[in-house]
């Protein structure tokens, strides 16, 4: 292999496409019995037992749009790319088994960069017990585009859709919100500082938790186990990728209903509160509109309230109503604000 002396980086061209694929995929053995055939043939083979529905999702990440290599290390990007797809499966009540990865990259990306990307993907695959079963590799005139497809299984007919919310259902969210958004604000601030003075060290200490929310989100597959334990089946569910407000509107539209959520019930961490203070931001803004937290948002029948009552993983933030024209946030002062997909302007003016 032709490693240049000045830098220790290896051009991908040294290996060629097939060499690169072999090199990257050899660290991904098939661990699960469902994955009968992995990378190396024209296609992979996955075998699910009878009575199973297969659930498929794809997400694409484009350099400059969804990630910035300046502050998203490739290892984190690989991890996040897998994680966000698994989150979509979790939102269907599906357990992931397999992923495929398609990558287009410019010759600026070296073998070492690709290894970092795949190291991150391997970490996520291992953590969530998923096999990388195939993909595609090609060059791009500039930047990198990463497309991941995840497949998972759910007992036949048991996928939880966005369409099932009914009036009086409770609206529940897992974990806390706004962390990923504040993590991004922090990274962007430090990037600006770095641009002005590249010798400045980024000032990120004490903010590890929100940075982790942005750089290394975790799909809430653990929540599916809780649902099983509590014998709880949500009436509708979605994962929070674009922001609470936007996801609530998806559920309302798909289910043909209205809803009310209460500002005082929204789960927010101390880390987010502190950063909002520092940035002079009202904390409800990142909580309602900040995306990429990858928590689950779901509705349950009132009769199921006792099943989750007191469990710190869940916050009941409101309820479903009849009127499909009203998706309301009830502010702490009692003001009613119609939610919008990016509704923080409206929210601000109501303050
Ligand atoms: P084809 O020409 O049939 O599309 P490829 O050469 O693209 O075949 O792929 C060969 C094998 O390597 C396939 O099994 C494919 O799924 C796998 N593969 C290709 N690129 C990747 C990748 N980036 N990550 C994982 N597997 C890959
Ligand atoms: Mg191919």
Coordinates of C-alpha atoms and ligand atoms in Angstrom, one line a residue:
X1 CA 0.0 0.0 0.0
X2 CA 1.2 3.4 -1.0
X3 CA 1.3 5.6 2.2
X4 CA 2.8 8.9 1.5
X5 CA 5.6 10.1 3.7
X6 CA 4.4 13.6 4.5
X7 CA 1.1 12.5 5.9
X8 CA 0.1 9.1 7.2
X9 CA -3.1 9.0 5.2
X10 CA -3.9 6.5 2.5
X11 CA -5.8 7.5 -0.6
X12 CA -8.8 5.3 -1.1
X13 CA -7.7 4.8 -4.7
X14 CA -4.8 2.7 -3.4
X15 CA -7.2 -0.1 -2.5
X16 CA -9.8 0.3 -5.3
X17 CA -13.5 0.0 -4.7
X18 CA -13.6 -3.7 -4.0
X19 CA -10.5 -3.6 -1.8
X20 CA -12.1 -0.8 0.2
X21 CA -15.4 -2.7 0.6
X22 CA -13.6 -5.8 1.8
X23 CA -11.4 -3.8 4.1
X24 CA -14.4 -2.0 5.7
X25 CA -16.8 -4.9 5.9
X26 CA -14.5 -7.6 7.2
X27 CA -15.0 -6.2 10.7
X28 CA -18.7 -6.9 10.5
X29 CA -19.4 -10.6 11.0
X30 CA -23.1 -11.8 10.8
X31 CA -24.0 -12.2 14.5
X32 CA -27.8 -12.7 14.2
X33 CA -29.6 -15.8 12.9
X34 CA -31.9 -13.6 10.9
X35 CA -29.0 -12.5 8.7
X36 CA -28.5 -15.6 6.6
X37 CA -26.2 -13.9 4.1
X38 CA -24.1 -10.7 4.6
X39 CA -21.9 -8.6 2.3
X40 CA -20.1 -10.2 -0.6
X41 CA -22.8 -11.4 -3.0
X42 CA -25.2 -9.4 -5.2
X43 CA -27.6 -9.0 -2.3
X44 CA -28.0 -10.0 1.3
X45 CA -30.5 -12.5 2.6
X46 CA -32.6 -12.0 5.8
X47 CA -34.9 -14.6 7.1
X48 CA -37.7 -13.6 9.6
X49 CA -40.0 -16.2 11.2
X50 CA -43.6 -16.6 10.0
X51 CA -46.0 -14.2 11.7
X52 CA -43.5 -11.3 11.4
X53 CA -43.8 -8.0 9.6
X54 CA -40.6 -6.6 8.1
X55 CA -40.2 -2.9 8.8
X56 CA -37.8 -0.9 6.6
X57 CA -36.5 2.7 6.8
X58 CA -33.9 4.8 5.0
X59 CA -32.2 8.0 6.0
X60 CA -29.7 10.0 4.0
X61 CA -27.1 12.3 5.5
X62 CA -25.5 14.9 3.2
X63 CA -22.3 16.8 4.0
X64 CA -23.0 20.5 4.5
X65 CA -26.7 19.8 5.0
X66 CA -26.9 17.3 7.8
X67 CA -23.4 17.2 9.1
X68 CA -20.3 19.4 9.1
X69 CA -17.1 17.5 9.2
X70 CA -15.5 20.4 11.0
X71 CA -17.2 19.5 14.2
X72 CA -18.8 16.2 13.7
X73 CA -15.9 13.6 13.9
X74 CA -16.5 10.8 11.4
X75 CA -16.7 8.2 14.1
X76 CA -19.6 10.1 15.6
X77 CA -21.2 10.6 12.3
X78 CA -21.1 6.8 11.6
X79 CA -22.6 6.1 15.0
X80 CA -25.3 8.7 14.6
X81 CA -26.2 7.6 11.0
X82 CA -27.0 4.1 12.3
X83 CA -28.6 5.4 15.5
X84 CA -31.1 7.7 13.7
X85 CA -32.3 4.8 11.5
X86 CA -32.8 2.5 14.5
X87 CA -34.8 5.3 16.1
X88 CA -37.2 5.2 13.2
X89 CA -37.7 1.5 13.7
X90 CA -38.2 2.0 17.5
X91 CA -40.9 4.5 16.6
X92 CA -42.8 1.7 14.8
X93 CA -42.3 -0.7 17.8
X94 CA -39.9 -2.7 15.5
X95 CA -36.7 -4.4 16.7
X96 CA -33.8 -3.8 14.3
X97 CA -31.8 -6.7 12.9
X98 CA -29.9 -5.4 9.9
X99 CA -28.6 -2.3 8.1
X100 CA -27.2 -1.5 4.7
X101 CA -24.9 1.4 4.1
X102 CA -24.5 3.3 0.9
X103 CA -21.7 5.9 0.8
X104 CA -20.6 8.3 -1.9
X105 CA -17.4 10.2 -1.1
X106 CA -14.9 12.6 -2.8
X107 CA -11.2 11.7 -3.0
X108 CA -10.6 14.1 -0.1
X109 CA -11.7 11.2 2.1
X110 CA -8.9 8.9 2.9
X111 CA -8.9 5.2 4.0
X112 CA -8.3 6.4 7.6
X113 CA -11.4 8.7 7.4
X114 CA -13.5 5.8 6.1
X115 CA -12.2 3.6 8.9
X116 CA -13.2 6.2 11.4
X117 CA -16.7 6.3 9.9
X118 CA -17.0 2.5 9.9
X119 CA -15.7 2.3 13.5
X120 CA -18.6 4.5 14.6
X121 CA -21.0 2.4 12.6
X122 CA -19.6 -0.8 14.2
X123 CA -20.0 0.6 17.7
X124 CA -23.7 1.4 17.0
X125 CA -24.3 -2.0 15.4
X126 CA -22.7 -3.8 18.3
X127 CA -24.5 -1.7 20.9
X128 CA -27.9 -2.4 19.4
X129 CA -27.2 -6.0 18.2
X130 CA -27.6 -5.2 14.5
X131 CA -25.6 -6.6 11.6
X132 CA -24.3 -4.6 8.6
X133 CA -25.5 -6.8 5.8
X134 CA -24.5 -4.9 2.7
X135 CA -24.3 -1.5 0.9
X136 CA -22.9 0.3 -2.0
X137 CA -19.7 2.4 -2.4
X138 CA -19.1 5.1 -5.0
X139 CA -17.2 8.3 -5.6
X140 CA -18.7 11.8 -5.5
X141 CA -17.4 15.0 -7.1
X142 CA -17.4 16.6 -3.6
X143 CA -18.2 15.9 0.0
X144 CA -19.8 12.8 1.4
X145 CA -23.4 11.4 1.2
X146 CA -24.3 8.6 3.5
X147 CA -27.5 6.6 3.0
X148 CA -28.5 4.0 5.6
X149 CA -31.3 1.5 5.4
X150 CA -32.3 -0.3 8.5
X151 CA -34.7 -3.2 8.6
X152 CA -36.4 -4.7 11.6
X153 CA -39.2 -7.0 12.7
X154 CA -42.4 -6.7 14.6
X155 CA -45.0 -9.3 15.3
X156 CA -47.5 -9.3 12.4
X157 CA -49.9 -6.4 12.5
X158 CA -48.3 -4.9 15.6
X159 CA -46.4 -2.0 14.1
X160 CA -47.5 1.3 15.9
X161 CA -48.4 3.9 13.4
X162 CA -48.9 7.7 13.6
X163 CA -52.6 7.3 12.7
X164 CA -54.0 5.7 15.9
X165 CA -54.3 8.6 18.4
X166 CA -57.8 9.0 19.8
X167 CA -59.5 11.9 21.7
X168 CA -58.6 11.8 25.4
X169 CA -55.5 9.7 24.8
X170 CA -52.5 10.9 26.9
X171 CA -49.5 12.3 25.1
X172 CA -46.2 10.9 26.5
X173 CA -42.6 11.7 25.7
X174 CA -39.5 9.8 26.8
X175 CA -36.4 11.3 28.4
X176 CA -35.9 15.0 28.1
X177 CA -35.8 17.4 25.1
X178 CA -33.7 20.3 23.7
X179 CA -30.3 18.8 24.5
X180 CA -29.3 18.0 20.9
X181 CA -30.3 21.5 19.8
X182 CA -28.3 23.2 22.6
X183 CA -25.4 20.9 21.8
X184 CA -25.5 22.2 18.2
X185 CA -25.6 25.8 19.4
X186 CA -22.6 25.2 21.5
X187 CA -20.6 23.6 18.7
X188 CA -21.5 26.4 16.3
X189 CA -20.4 29.0 18.8
X190 CA -17.1 27.4 19.2
X191 CA -16.7 27.0 15.5
X192 CA -17.1 30.7 15.1
X193 CA -14.5 31.3 17.8
X194 CA -12.1 28.9 16.0
X195 CA -12.6 30.6 12.7
X196 CA -11.5 33.9 14.2
X197 CA -8.6 32.4 16.1
X198 CA -7.6 28.8 15.3
X199 CA -5.3 28.8 18.3
X200 CA -8.3 29.1 20.7
X201 CA -9.2 25.8 22.3
X202 CA -12.9 25.1 22.2
X203 CA -14.6 25.8 25.6
X204 CA -16.9 22.8 25.9
X205 CA -16.1 21.6 29.4
X206 CA -19.1 20.9 31.6
X207 CA -21.4 20.5 28.6
X208 CA -20.6 16.9 27.9
X209 CA -24.2 15.7 28.2
X210 CA -25.7 18.1 25.6
X211 CA -22.8 17.5 23.3
X212 CA -23.4 13.9 23.5
X213 CA -27.1 14.4 22.7
X214 CA -26.0 16.2 19.5
X215 CA -23.1 14.0 18.5
X216 CA -24.0 10.6 19.7
X217 CA -27.8 10.2 20.0
X218 CA -29.2 6.9 21.2
X219 CA -32.3 5.3 19.8
X220 CA -34.8 4.5 22.5
X221 CA -35.0 0.8 21.8
X222 CA -34.9 0.3 25.6
X223 CA -38.4 1.8 25.7
X224 CA -39.8 -1.2 23.7
X225 CA -38.7 -3.5 26.4
X226 CA -40.5 -1.3 29.0
X227 CA -43.7 -1.4 26.8
X228 CA -43.4 -5.2 26.8
X229 CA -42.9 -5.3 30.5
X230 CA -45.8 -3.0 31.2
X231 CA -48.0 -4.7 28.6
X232 CA -48.5 -1.3 27.1
X233 CA -49.3 -0.7 23.4
X234 CA -49.2 2.9 22.4
X235 CA -52.1 4.0 20.2
X236 CA -49.7 6.1 18.0
X237 CA -45.9 6.8 18.0
X238 CA -43.2 8.8 16.3
X239 CA -39.6 9.6 17.1
X240 CA -38.5 13.2 17.7
X241 CA -36.1 14.0 14.9
X242 CA -37.4 17.3 13.7
X243 CA -38.7 18.7 17.0
X244 CA -41.5 18.0 19.4
X245 CA -43.8 20.6 17.7
X246 CA -43.3 19.2 14.2
X247 CA -43.8 15.5 15.4
X248 CA -47.0 16.4 17.4
X249 CA -48.4 18.0 14.2
X250 CA -47.6 14.8 12.3
X251 CA -49.5 12.7 14.8
X252 CA -52.5 15.1 14.8
X253 CA -52.7 15.2 11.1
X254 CA -52.3 11.4 10.6
X255 CA -54.8 10.7 13.4
X256 CA -57.2 13.5 12.4
X257 CA -57.3 15.1 15.8
X258 CA -56.3 18.1 17.9
X259 CA -54.2 18.2 21.0
X260 CA -53.1 20.2 24.0
X261 CA -49.7 20.1 25.6
X262 CA -48.6 22.0 28.7
X263 CA -45.4 24.0 28.9
X264 CA -45.0 23.2 32.6
X265 CA -45.0 19.4 31.8
X266 CA -42.3 19.5 29.2
X267 CA -39.2 17.5 30.3
X268 CA -36.0 19.6 30.2
X269 CA -32.6 18.8 31.7
X270 CA -30.5 21.0 34.0
X271 CA -27.8 21.1 31.3
X272 CA -30.3 22.6 28.8
X273 CA -31.6 25.1 31.3
X274 CA -28.1 26.2 32.1
X275 CA -27.1 26.6 28.5
X276 CA -30.3 28.5 27.7
X277 CA -29.4 30.9 30.5
X278 CA -25.9 31.3 29.0
X279 CA -27.4 31.9 25.5
X280 CA -30.2 34.1 26.6
X281 CA -32.8 31.6 25.2
X282 CA -36.2 30.7 26.5
X283 CA -35.8 27.0 27.3
X284 CA -39.2 26.1 25.8
X285 CA -37.7 27.1 22.4
X286 CA -35.2 24.2 22.2
X287 CA -37.6 21.9 23.9
X288 CA -40.5 22.4 21.5
X289 CA -38.6 23.2 18.3
X290 CA -35.1 21.8 18.7
X291 CA -34.7 18.6 16.7
X292 CA -32.5 15.5 16.9
X293 CA -33.2 14.4 20.4
X294 CA -34.5 11.0 19.1
X295 CA -36.7 10.5 22.0
X296 CA -40.1 8.8 21.5
X297 CA -43.4 10.6 21.4
X298 CA -46.5 8.5 21.7
X299 CA -50.1 8.4 22.8
X300 CA -51.8 5.9 25.2
X301 CA -55.4 5.3 26.2
X302 CA -56.3 6.9 29.5
X303 CA -57.0 3.5 30.9
X304 CA -53.3 2.7 30.6
X305 CA -52.2 5.6 32.7
X306 CA -51.5 3.5 35.7
X307 CA -49.0 1.3 33.8
X308 CA -46.5 4.1 33.3
X309 CA -47.4 6.4 36.3
X310 CA -44.3 7.2 38.3
X311 CA -41.8 5.8 35.8
X312 CA -39.1 8.5 35.4
X313 CA -38.6 7.5 31.7
X314 CA -41.9 9.0 30.8
X315 CA -43.5 12.5 31.0
X316 CA -47.1 12.9 30.3
X317 CA -47.2 16.3 28.5
X318 CA -50.8 16.6 27.4
X319 CA -53.7 14.9 25.7
X320 CA -55.5 14.4 22.4
X321 CA -58.6 16.4 21.6
X322 CA -61.4 16.2 19.0
X323 CA -60.9 19.4 17.1
X324 CA -58.4 18.8 14.3
X325 CA -57.8 22.5 13.8
X326 CA -56.3 23.0 17.3
X327 CA -52.8 21.8 18.3
X328 CA -52.2 23.9 21.3
X329 CA -49.3 24.6 23.7
X330 CA -50.7 25.9 27.0
X331 CA -48.0 28.3 28.3
X332 CA -47.2 28.6 32.0
X333 CA -49.1 31.8 32.2
X334 CA -52.2 30.1 30.7
X335 CA -51.8 31.6 27.2
X336 CA -52.8 29.2 24.4
X337 CA -50.4 29.0 21.4
X338 CA -51.1 27.2 18.2
X339 CA -48.2 24.9 17.4
X340 CA -46.3 25.2 14.1
X341 CA -43.8 23.0 12.5
X342 CA -41.1 25.6 13.3
X343 CA -43.3 27.4 15.7
X344 CA -40.9 29.3 17.9
X345 CA -41.7 32.6 16.3
X346 CA -45.3 32.2 17.1
X347 CA -44.4 31.1 20.6
X348 CA -42.1 34.1 21.1
X349 CA -44.8 36.6 20.1
X350 CA -47.1 35.0 22.6
X351 CA -44.8 35.5 25.5
Ligands
LIG1 P1 -22.9 -4.8 -7.1 O1 -22.0 -4.4 -8.2 O2 -23.6 -6.1 -7.2 O3 -23.8 -3.7 -6.6 P2 -21.0 -4.1 -5.1 O4 -19.6 -4.3 -5.6 O5 -21.5 -2.8 -5.1 O6 -21.9 -5.1 -5.9 O7 -21.0 -4.7 -3.7 C1 -20.5 -6.0 -3.4 C2 -20.9 -6.4 -2.0 O8 -20.4 -5.5 -1.1 C3 -22.4 -6.4 -1.8 O9 -22.8 -7.5 -1.0 C4 -22.7 -5.1 -1.1 O10 -23.9 -5.2 -0.4 C5 -21.4 -5.0 -0.3 N1 -21.1 -3.6 -0.1 C6 -20.8 -2.6 -1.1 N2 -20.5 -1.5 -0.5 C7 -20.7 -1.6 0.8 C8 -20.5 -0.7 1.9 N3 -20.2 0.6 1.8 N4 -20.8 -1.2 3.2 C9 -21.2 -2.5 3.3 N5 -21.3 -3.4 2.3 C10 -21.0 -2.9 1.1
LIG2 MG1 -23.2 -1.9 -5.8

